[in-house]
Coordinates of N, CA, C and O in Angstrom, one line a residue:
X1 N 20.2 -5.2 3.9 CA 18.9 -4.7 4.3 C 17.9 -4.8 3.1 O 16.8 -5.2 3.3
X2 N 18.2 -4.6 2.3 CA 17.8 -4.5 0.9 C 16.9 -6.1 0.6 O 15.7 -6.0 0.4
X3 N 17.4 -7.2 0.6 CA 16.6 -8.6 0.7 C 15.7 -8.7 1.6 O 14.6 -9.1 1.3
X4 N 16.2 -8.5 3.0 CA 15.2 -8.6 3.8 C 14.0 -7.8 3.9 O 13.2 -8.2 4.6
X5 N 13.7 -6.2 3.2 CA 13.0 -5.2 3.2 C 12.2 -6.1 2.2 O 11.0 -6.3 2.4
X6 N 13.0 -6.7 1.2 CA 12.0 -7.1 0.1 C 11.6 -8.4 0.5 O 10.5 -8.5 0.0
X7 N 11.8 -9.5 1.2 CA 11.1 -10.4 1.4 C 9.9 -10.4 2.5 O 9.0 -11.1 2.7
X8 N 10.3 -9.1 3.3 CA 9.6 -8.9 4.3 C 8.4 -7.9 4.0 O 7.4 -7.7 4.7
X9 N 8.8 -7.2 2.9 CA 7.6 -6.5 2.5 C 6.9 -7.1 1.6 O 5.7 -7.1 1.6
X10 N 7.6 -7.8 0.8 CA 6.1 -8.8 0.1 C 5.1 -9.6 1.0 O 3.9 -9.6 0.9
X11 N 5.9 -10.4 2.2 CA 4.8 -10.6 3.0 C 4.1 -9.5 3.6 O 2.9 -9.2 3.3
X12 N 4.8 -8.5 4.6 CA 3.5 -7.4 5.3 C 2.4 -7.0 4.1 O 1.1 -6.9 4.2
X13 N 3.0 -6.7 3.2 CA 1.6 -6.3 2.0 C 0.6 -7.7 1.7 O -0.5 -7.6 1.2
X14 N 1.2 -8.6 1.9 CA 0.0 -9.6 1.3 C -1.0 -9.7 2.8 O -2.2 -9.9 2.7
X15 N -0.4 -9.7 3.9 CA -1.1 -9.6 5.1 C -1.9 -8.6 5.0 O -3.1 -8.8 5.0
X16 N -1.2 -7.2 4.8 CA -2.6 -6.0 4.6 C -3.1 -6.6 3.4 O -4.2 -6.9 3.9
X17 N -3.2 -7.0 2.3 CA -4.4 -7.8 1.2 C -5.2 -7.9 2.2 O -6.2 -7.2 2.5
X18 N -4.8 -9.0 2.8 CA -5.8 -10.5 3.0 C -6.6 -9.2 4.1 O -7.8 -9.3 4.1
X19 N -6.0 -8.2 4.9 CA -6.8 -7.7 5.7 C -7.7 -6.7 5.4 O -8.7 -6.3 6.1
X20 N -7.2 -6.2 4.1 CA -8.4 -5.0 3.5 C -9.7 -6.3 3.0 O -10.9 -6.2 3.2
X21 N -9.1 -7.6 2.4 CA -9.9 -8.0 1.6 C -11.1 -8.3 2.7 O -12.3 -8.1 2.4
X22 N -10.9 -8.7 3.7 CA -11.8 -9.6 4.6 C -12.9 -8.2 4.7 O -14.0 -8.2 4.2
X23 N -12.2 -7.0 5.4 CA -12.9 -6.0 5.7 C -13.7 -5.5 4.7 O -14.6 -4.8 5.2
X24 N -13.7 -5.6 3.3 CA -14.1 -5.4 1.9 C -15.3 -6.6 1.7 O -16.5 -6.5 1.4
X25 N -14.7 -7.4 1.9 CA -16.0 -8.8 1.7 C -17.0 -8.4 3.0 O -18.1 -8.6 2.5
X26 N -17.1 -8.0 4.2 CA -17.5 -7.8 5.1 C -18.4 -6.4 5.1 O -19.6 -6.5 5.3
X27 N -17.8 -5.3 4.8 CA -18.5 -4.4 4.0 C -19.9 -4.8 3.1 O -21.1 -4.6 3.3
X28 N -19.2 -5.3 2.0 CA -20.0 -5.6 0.7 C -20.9 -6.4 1.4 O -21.8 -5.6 1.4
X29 N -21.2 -7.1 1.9 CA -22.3 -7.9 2.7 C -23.2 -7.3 3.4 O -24.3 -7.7 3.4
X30 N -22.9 -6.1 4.2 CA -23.3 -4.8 5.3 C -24.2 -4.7 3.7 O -25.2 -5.3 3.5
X31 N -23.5 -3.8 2.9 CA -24.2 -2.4 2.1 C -24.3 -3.4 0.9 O -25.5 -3.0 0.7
X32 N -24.2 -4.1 0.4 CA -24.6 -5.0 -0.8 C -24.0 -4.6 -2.4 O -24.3 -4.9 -3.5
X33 N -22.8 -3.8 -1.7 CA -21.8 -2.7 -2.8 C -21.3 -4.4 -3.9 O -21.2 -5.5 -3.4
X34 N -21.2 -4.2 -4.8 CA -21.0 -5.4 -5.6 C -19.5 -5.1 -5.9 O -19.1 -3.9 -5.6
X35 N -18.5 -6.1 -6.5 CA -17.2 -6.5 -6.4 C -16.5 -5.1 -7.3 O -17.2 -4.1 -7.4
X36 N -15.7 -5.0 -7.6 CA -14.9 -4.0 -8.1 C -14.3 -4.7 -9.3 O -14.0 -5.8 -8.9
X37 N -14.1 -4.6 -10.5 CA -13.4 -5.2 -11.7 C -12.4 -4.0 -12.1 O -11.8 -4.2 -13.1
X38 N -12.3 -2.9 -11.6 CA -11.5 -2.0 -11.8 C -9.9 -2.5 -11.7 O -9.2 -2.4 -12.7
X39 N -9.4 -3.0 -10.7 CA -8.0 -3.6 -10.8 C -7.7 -4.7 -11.6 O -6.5 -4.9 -11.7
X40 N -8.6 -5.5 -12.4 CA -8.3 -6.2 -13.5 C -8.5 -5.4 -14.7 O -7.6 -5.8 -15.5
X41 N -9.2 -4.2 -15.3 CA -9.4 -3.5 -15.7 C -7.9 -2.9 -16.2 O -7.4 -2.8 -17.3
X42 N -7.4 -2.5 -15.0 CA -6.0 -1.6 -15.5 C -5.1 -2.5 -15.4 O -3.9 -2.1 -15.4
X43 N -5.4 -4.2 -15.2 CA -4.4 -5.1 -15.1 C -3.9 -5.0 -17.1 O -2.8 -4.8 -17.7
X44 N -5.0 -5.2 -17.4 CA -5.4 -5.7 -18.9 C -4.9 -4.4 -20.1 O -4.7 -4.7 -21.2
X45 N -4.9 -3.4 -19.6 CA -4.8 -2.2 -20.0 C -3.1 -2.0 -20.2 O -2.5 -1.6 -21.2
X46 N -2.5 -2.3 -18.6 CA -1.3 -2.3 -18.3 C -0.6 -3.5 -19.6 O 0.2 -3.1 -20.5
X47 N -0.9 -4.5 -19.3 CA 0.1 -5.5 -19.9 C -0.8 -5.8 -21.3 O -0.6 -6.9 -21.8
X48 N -1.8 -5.0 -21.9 CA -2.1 -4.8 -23.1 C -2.9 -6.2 -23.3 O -2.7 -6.7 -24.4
X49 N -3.5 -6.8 -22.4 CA -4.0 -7.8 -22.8 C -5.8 -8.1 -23.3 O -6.6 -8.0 -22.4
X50 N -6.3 -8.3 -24.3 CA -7.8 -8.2 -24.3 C -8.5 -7.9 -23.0 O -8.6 -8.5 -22.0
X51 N -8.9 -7.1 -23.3 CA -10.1 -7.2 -22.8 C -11.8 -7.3 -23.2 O -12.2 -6.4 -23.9
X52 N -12.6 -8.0 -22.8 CA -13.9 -8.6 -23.0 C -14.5 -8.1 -22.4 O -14.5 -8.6 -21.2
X53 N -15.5 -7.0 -22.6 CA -16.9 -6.5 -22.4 C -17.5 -7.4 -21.9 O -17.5 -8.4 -22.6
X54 N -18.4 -7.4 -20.4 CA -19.3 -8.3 -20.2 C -18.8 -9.4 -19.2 O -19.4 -9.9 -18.3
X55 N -17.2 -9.6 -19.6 CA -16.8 -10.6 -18.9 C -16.4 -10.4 -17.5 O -15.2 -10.1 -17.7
X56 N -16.6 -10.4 -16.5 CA -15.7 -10.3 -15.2 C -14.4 -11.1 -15.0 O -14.5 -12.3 -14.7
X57 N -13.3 -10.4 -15.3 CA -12.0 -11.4 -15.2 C -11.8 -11.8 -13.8 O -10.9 -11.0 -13.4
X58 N -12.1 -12.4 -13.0 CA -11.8 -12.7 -11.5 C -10.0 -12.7 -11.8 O -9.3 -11.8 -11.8
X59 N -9.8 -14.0 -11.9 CA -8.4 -14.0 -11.7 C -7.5 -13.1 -12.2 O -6.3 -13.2 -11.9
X60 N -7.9 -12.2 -13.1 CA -7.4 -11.2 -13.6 C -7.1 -10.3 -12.4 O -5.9 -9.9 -12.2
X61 N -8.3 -9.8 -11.5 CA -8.7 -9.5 -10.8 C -8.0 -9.3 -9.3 O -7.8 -8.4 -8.6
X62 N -7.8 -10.4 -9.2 CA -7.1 -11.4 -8.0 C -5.9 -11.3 -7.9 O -5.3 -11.3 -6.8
X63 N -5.5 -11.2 -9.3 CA -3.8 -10.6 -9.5 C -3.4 -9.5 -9.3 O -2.3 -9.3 -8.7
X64 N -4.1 -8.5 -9.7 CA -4.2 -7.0 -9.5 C -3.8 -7.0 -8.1 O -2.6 -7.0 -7.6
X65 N -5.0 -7.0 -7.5 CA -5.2 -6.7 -6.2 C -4.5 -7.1 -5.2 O -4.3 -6.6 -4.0
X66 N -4.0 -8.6 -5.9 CA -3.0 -9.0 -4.3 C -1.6 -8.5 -4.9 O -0.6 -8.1 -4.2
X67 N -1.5 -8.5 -5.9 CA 0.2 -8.6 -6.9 C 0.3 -6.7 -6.4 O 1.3 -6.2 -5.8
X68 N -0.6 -6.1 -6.8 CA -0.1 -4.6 -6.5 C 0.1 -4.4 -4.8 O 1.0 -3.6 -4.5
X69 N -0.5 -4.9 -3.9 CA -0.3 -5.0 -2.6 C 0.9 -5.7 -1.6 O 1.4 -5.4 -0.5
X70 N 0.9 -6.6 -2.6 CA 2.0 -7.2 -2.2 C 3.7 -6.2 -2.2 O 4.5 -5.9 -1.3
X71 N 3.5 -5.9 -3.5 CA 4.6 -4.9 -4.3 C 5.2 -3.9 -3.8 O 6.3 -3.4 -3.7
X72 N 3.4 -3.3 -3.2 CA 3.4 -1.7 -2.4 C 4.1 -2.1 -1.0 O 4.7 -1.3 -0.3
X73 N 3.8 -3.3 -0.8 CA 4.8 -3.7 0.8 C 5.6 -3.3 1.1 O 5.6 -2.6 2.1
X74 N 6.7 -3.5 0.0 CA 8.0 -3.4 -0.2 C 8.4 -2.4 -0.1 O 9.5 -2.3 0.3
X75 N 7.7 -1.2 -0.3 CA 7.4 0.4 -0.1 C 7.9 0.8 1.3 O 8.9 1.4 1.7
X76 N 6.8 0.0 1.9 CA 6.6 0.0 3.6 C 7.8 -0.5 3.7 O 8.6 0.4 3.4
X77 N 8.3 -1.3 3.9 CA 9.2 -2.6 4.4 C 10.3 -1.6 4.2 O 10.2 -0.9 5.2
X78 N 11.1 -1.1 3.5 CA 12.0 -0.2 3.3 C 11.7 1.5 4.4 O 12.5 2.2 5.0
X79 N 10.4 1.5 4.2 CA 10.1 2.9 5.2 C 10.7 2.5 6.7 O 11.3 3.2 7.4
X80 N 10.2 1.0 6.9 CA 10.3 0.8 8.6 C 11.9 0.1 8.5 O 12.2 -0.6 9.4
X81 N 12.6 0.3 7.8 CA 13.9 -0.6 8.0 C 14.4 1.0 7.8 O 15.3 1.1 8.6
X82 N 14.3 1.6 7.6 CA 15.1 2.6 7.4 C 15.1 3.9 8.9 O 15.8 5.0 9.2
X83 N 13.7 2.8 9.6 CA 13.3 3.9 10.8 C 12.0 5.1 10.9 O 11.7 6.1 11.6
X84 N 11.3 4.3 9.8 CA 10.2 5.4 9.8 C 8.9 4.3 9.6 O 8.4 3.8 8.6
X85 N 8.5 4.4 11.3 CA 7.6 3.2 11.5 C 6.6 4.1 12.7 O 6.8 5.1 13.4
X86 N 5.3 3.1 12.7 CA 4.0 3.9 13.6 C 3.3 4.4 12.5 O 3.4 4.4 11.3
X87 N 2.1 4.6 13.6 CA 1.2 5.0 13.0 C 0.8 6.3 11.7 O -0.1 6.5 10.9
X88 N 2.1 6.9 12.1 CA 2.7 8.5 11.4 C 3.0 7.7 9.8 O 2.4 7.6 8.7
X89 N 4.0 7.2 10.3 CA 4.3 6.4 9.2 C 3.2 5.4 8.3 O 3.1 5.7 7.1
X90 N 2.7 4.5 8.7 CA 1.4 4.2 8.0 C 0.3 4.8 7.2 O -0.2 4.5 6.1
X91 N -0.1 6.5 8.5 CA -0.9 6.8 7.4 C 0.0 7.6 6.3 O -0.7 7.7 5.3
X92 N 1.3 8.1 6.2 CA 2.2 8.2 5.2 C 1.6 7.8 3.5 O 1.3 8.4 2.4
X93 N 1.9 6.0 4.3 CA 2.0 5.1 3.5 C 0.7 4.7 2.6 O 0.7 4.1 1.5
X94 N -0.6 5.1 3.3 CA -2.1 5.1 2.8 C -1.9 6.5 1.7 O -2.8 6.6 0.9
X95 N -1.3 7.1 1.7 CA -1.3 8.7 1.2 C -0.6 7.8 -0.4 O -1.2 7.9 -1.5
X96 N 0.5 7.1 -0.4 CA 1.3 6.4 -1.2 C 0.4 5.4 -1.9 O 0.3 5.4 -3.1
X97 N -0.5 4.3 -0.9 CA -1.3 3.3 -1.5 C -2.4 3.9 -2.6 O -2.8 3.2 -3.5
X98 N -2.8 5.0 -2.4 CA -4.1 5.9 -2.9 C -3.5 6.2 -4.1 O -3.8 5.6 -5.1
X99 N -2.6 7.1 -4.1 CA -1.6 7.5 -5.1 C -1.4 6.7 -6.3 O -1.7 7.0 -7.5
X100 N -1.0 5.6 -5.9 CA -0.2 4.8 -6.8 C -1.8 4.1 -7.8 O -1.9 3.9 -9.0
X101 N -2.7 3.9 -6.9 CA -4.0 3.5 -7.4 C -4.7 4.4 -8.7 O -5.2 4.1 -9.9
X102 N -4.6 5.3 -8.1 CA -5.3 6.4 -8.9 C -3.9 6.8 -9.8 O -4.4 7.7 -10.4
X103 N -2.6 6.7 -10.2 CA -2.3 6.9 -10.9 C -2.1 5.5 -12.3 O -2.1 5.8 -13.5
X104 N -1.9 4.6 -11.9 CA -2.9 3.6 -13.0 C -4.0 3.5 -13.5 O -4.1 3.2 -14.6
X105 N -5.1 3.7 -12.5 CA -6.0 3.8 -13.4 C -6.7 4.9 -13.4 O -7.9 4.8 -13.3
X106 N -6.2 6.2 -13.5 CA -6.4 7.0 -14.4 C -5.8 7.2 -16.0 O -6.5 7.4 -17.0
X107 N -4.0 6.9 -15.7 CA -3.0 6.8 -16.6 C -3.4 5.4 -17.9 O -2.8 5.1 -18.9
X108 N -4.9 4.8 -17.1 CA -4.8 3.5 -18.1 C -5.9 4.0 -19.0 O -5.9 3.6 -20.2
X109 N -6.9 5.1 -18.5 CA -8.2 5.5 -19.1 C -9.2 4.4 -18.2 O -10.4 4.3 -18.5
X110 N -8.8 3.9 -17.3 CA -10.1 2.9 -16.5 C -10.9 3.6 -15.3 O -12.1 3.5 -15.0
X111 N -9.7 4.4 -14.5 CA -10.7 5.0 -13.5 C -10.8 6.4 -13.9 O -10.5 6.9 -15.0
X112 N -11.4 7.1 -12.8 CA -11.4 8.3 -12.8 C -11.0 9.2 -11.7 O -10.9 8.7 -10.5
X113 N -10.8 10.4 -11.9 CA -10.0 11.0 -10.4 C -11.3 10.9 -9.4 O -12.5 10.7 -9.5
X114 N -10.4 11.3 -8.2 CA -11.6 10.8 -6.5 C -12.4 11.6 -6.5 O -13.6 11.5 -6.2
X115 N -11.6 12.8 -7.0 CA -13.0 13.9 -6.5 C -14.3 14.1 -7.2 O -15.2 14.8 -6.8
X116 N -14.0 13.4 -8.8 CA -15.3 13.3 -8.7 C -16.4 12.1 -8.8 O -17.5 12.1 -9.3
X117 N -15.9 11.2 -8.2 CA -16.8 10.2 -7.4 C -17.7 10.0 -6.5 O -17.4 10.4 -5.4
X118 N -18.8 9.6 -6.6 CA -20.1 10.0 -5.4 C -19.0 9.6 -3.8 O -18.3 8.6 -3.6
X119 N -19.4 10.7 -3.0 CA -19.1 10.5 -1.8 C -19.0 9.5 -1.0 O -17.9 9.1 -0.6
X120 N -19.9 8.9 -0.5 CA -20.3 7.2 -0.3 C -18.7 6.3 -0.9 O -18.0 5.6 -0.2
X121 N -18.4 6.6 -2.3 CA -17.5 5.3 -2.8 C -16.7 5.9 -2.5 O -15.9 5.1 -2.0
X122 N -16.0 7.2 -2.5 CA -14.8 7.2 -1.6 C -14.5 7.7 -0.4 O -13.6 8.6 -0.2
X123 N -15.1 7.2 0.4 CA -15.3 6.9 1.6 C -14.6 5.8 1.7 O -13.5 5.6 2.2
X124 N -15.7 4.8 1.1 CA -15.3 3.3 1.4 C -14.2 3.1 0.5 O -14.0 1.8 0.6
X125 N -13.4 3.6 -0.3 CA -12.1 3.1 -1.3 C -11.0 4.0 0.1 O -9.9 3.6 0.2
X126 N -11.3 4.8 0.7 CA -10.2 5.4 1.5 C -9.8 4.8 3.3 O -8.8 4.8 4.0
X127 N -11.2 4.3 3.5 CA -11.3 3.4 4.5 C -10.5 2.2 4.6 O -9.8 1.9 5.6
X128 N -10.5 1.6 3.4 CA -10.2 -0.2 2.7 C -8.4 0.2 2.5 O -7.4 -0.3 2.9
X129 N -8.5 1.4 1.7 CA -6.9 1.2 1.5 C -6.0 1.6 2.7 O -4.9 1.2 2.8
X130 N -7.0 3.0 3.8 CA -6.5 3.0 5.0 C -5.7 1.6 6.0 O -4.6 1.3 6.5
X131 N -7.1 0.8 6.0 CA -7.0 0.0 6.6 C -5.8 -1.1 6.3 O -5.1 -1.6 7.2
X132 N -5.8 -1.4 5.0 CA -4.4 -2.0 4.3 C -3.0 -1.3 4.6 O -1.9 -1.9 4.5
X133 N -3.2 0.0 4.8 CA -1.8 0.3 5.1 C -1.1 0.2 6.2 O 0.1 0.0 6.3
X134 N -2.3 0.6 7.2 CA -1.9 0.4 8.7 C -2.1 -1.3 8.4 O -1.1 -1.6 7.8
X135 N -2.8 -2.1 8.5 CA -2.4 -3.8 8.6 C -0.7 -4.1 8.1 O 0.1 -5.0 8.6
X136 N -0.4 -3.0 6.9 CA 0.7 -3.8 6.3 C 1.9 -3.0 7.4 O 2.9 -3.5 7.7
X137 N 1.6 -1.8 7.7 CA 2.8 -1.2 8.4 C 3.2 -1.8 10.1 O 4.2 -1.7 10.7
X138 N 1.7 -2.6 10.5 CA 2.2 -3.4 11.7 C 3.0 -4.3 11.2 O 4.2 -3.9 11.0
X139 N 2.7 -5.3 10.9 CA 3.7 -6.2 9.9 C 4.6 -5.8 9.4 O 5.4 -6.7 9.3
X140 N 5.1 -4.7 8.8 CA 6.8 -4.4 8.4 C 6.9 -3.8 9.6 O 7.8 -4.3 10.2
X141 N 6.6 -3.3 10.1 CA 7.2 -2.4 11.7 C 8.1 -3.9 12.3 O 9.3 -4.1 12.4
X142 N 7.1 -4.6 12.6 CA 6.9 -5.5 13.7 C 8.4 -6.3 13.2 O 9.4 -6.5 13.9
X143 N 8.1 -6.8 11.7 CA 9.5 -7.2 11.2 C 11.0 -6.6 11.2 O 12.1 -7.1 11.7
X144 N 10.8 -5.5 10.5 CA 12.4 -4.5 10.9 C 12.2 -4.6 12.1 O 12.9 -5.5 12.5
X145 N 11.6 -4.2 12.9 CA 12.3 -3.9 14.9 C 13.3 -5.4 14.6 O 14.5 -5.2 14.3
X146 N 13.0 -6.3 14.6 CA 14.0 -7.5 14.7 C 15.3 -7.3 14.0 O 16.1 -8.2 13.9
X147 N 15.6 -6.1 13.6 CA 16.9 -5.7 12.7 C 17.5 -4.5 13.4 O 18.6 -4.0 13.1
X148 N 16.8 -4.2 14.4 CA 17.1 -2.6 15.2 C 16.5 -1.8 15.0 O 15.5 -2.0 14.4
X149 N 16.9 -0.6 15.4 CA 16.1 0.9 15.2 C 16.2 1.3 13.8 O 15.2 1.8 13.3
X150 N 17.1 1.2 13.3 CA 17.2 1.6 11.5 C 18.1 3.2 11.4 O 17.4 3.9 12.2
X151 N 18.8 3.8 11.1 CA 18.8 4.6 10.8 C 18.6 5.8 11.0 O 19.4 6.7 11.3
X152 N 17.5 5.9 10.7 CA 16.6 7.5 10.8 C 16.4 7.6 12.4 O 16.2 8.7 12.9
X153 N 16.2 6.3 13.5 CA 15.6 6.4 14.7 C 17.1 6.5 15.4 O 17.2 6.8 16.6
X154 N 18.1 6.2 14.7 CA 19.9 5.9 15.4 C 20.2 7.7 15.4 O 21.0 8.3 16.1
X155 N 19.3 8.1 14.6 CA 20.4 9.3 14.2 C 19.4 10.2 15.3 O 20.0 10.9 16.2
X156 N 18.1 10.2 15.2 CA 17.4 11.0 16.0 C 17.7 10.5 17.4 O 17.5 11.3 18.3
X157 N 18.1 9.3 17.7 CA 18.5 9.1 19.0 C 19.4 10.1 19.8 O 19.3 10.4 21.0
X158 N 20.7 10.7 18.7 CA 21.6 11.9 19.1 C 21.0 13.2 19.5 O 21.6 13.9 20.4
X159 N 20.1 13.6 18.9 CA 19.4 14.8 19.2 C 17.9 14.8 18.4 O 17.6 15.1 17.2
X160 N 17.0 14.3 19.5 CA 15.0 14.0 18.4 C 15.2 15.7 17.8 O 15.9 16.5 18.3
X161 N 14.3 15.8 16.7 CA 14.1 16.6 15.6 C 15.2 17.2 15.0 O 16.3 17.2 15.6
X162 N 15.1 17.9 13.9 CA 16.0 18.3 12.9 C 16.9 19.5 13.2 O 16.3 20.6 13.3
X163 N 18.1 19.4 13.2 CA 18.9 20.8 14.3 C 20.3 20.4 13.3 O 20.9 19.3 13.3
X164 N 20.8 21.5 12.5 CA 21.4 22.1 11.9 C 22.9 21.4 12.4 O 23.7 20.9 11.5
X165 N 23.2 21.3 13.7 CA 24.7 21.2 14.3 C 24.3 19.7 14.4 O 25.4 19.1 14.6
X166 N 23.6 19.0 14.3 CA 23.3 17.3 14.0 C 23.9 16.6 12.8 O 23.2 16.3 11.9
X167 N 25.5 16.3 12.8 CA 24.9 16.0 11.1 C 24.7 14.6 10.7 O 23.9 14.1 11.4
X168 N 25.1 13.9 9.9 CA 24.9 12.8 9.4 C 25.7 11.8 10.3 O 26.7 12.1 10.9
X169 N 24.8 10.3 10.2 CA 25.2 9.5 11.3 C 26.6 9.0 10.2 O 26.8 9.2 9.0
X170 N 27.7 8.4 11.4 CA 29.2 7.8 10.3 C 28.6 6.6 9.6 O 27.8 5.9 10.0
X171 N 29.2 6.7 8.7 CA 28.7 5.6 7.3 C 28.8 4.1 8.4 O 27.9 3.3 8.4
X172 N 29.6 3.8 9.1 CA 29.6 2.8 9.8 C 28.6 2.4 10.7 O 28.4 1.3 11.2
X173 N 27.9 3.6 10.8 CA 26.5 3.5 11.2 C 25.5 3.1 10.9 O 25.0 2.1 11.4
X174 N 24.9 4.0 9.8 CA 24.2 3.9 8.6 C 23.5 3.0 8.4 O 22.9 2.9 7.4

């Protein structure tokens, strides 16, 4: 399970990329919000690499954003192989994508926490990363079903919700 969660979750997360990104370029065009250099920011910070005042590192940039997306897949891709897939599950996973953001770049000194951000920008940072998680969780959903129910949906198949005299499915299951 373990290869296939990870090959399968590096693609569903580069799919949610490509799908926050479109929605983000599409945005920015609407409101005229200009590009974000914050995920090259804590790229540079992370792996201690100069950084240059003034300069916009695109590809720096570019790495960030798809490389962390990609990564966070794998998150998902393990959630839906294991049987915890839908929409429940997705927004989960937006709760996770948020998380993991704001704790780099706070942890780098580049961002700052949400709440105290003008309203308007996190809006649109909770929208975009929304939107990436549900994109990436159709795509690992859609992938594990091709492997079965997983687990968590085998065992709730015996009895749906959590009931004491239920106990653990046989390892042969598993």
């Amino acid at each position: 399970m373990i290869k296939r969660a990870l090959w399968q979750g590096l693609l569903a997360g580069t799919a949610g990329v490509v799908v926050m990104t479109l929605g983000e370029k599409a945005e920015q065009r609407l409101t005229g919000r200009p590009d974000s250099h914050v995920p090259a920011r804590t790229l540079e910070r992370l792996t201690g690499t100069a950084e240059r005042p003034g300069r916009q590192p695109v590809a720096v940039n570019l790495a960030m954003h798809y490389g962390q997306g990609a990564l966070l897949g794998v998150l998902r891709s393990v959630m839906a192989h294991a049987g915890l897939r839908g929409p429940v599950s997705s927004a989960q996973f937006a709760v996770v994508r948020l998380t993991n953001d704001q704790i780099l770049e706070n942890a780098t000194g580049v961002g700052a926490p949400p709440q105290t951000w003008p309203r308007k920008e996190l809006v649109v940072d909770l929208l975009h990363k929304t939107v990436y998680a549900f994109a990436t969780g159709a795509v690992a959903d859609a992938l594990a079903a091709r492997s079965g129910p997983g687990p968590g949906r085998r065992h709730a198949a015996l009895r749906p919700g959590r009931h004491a005299d239920v106990g653990p499915l046989p390892r042969h299951l598993a």
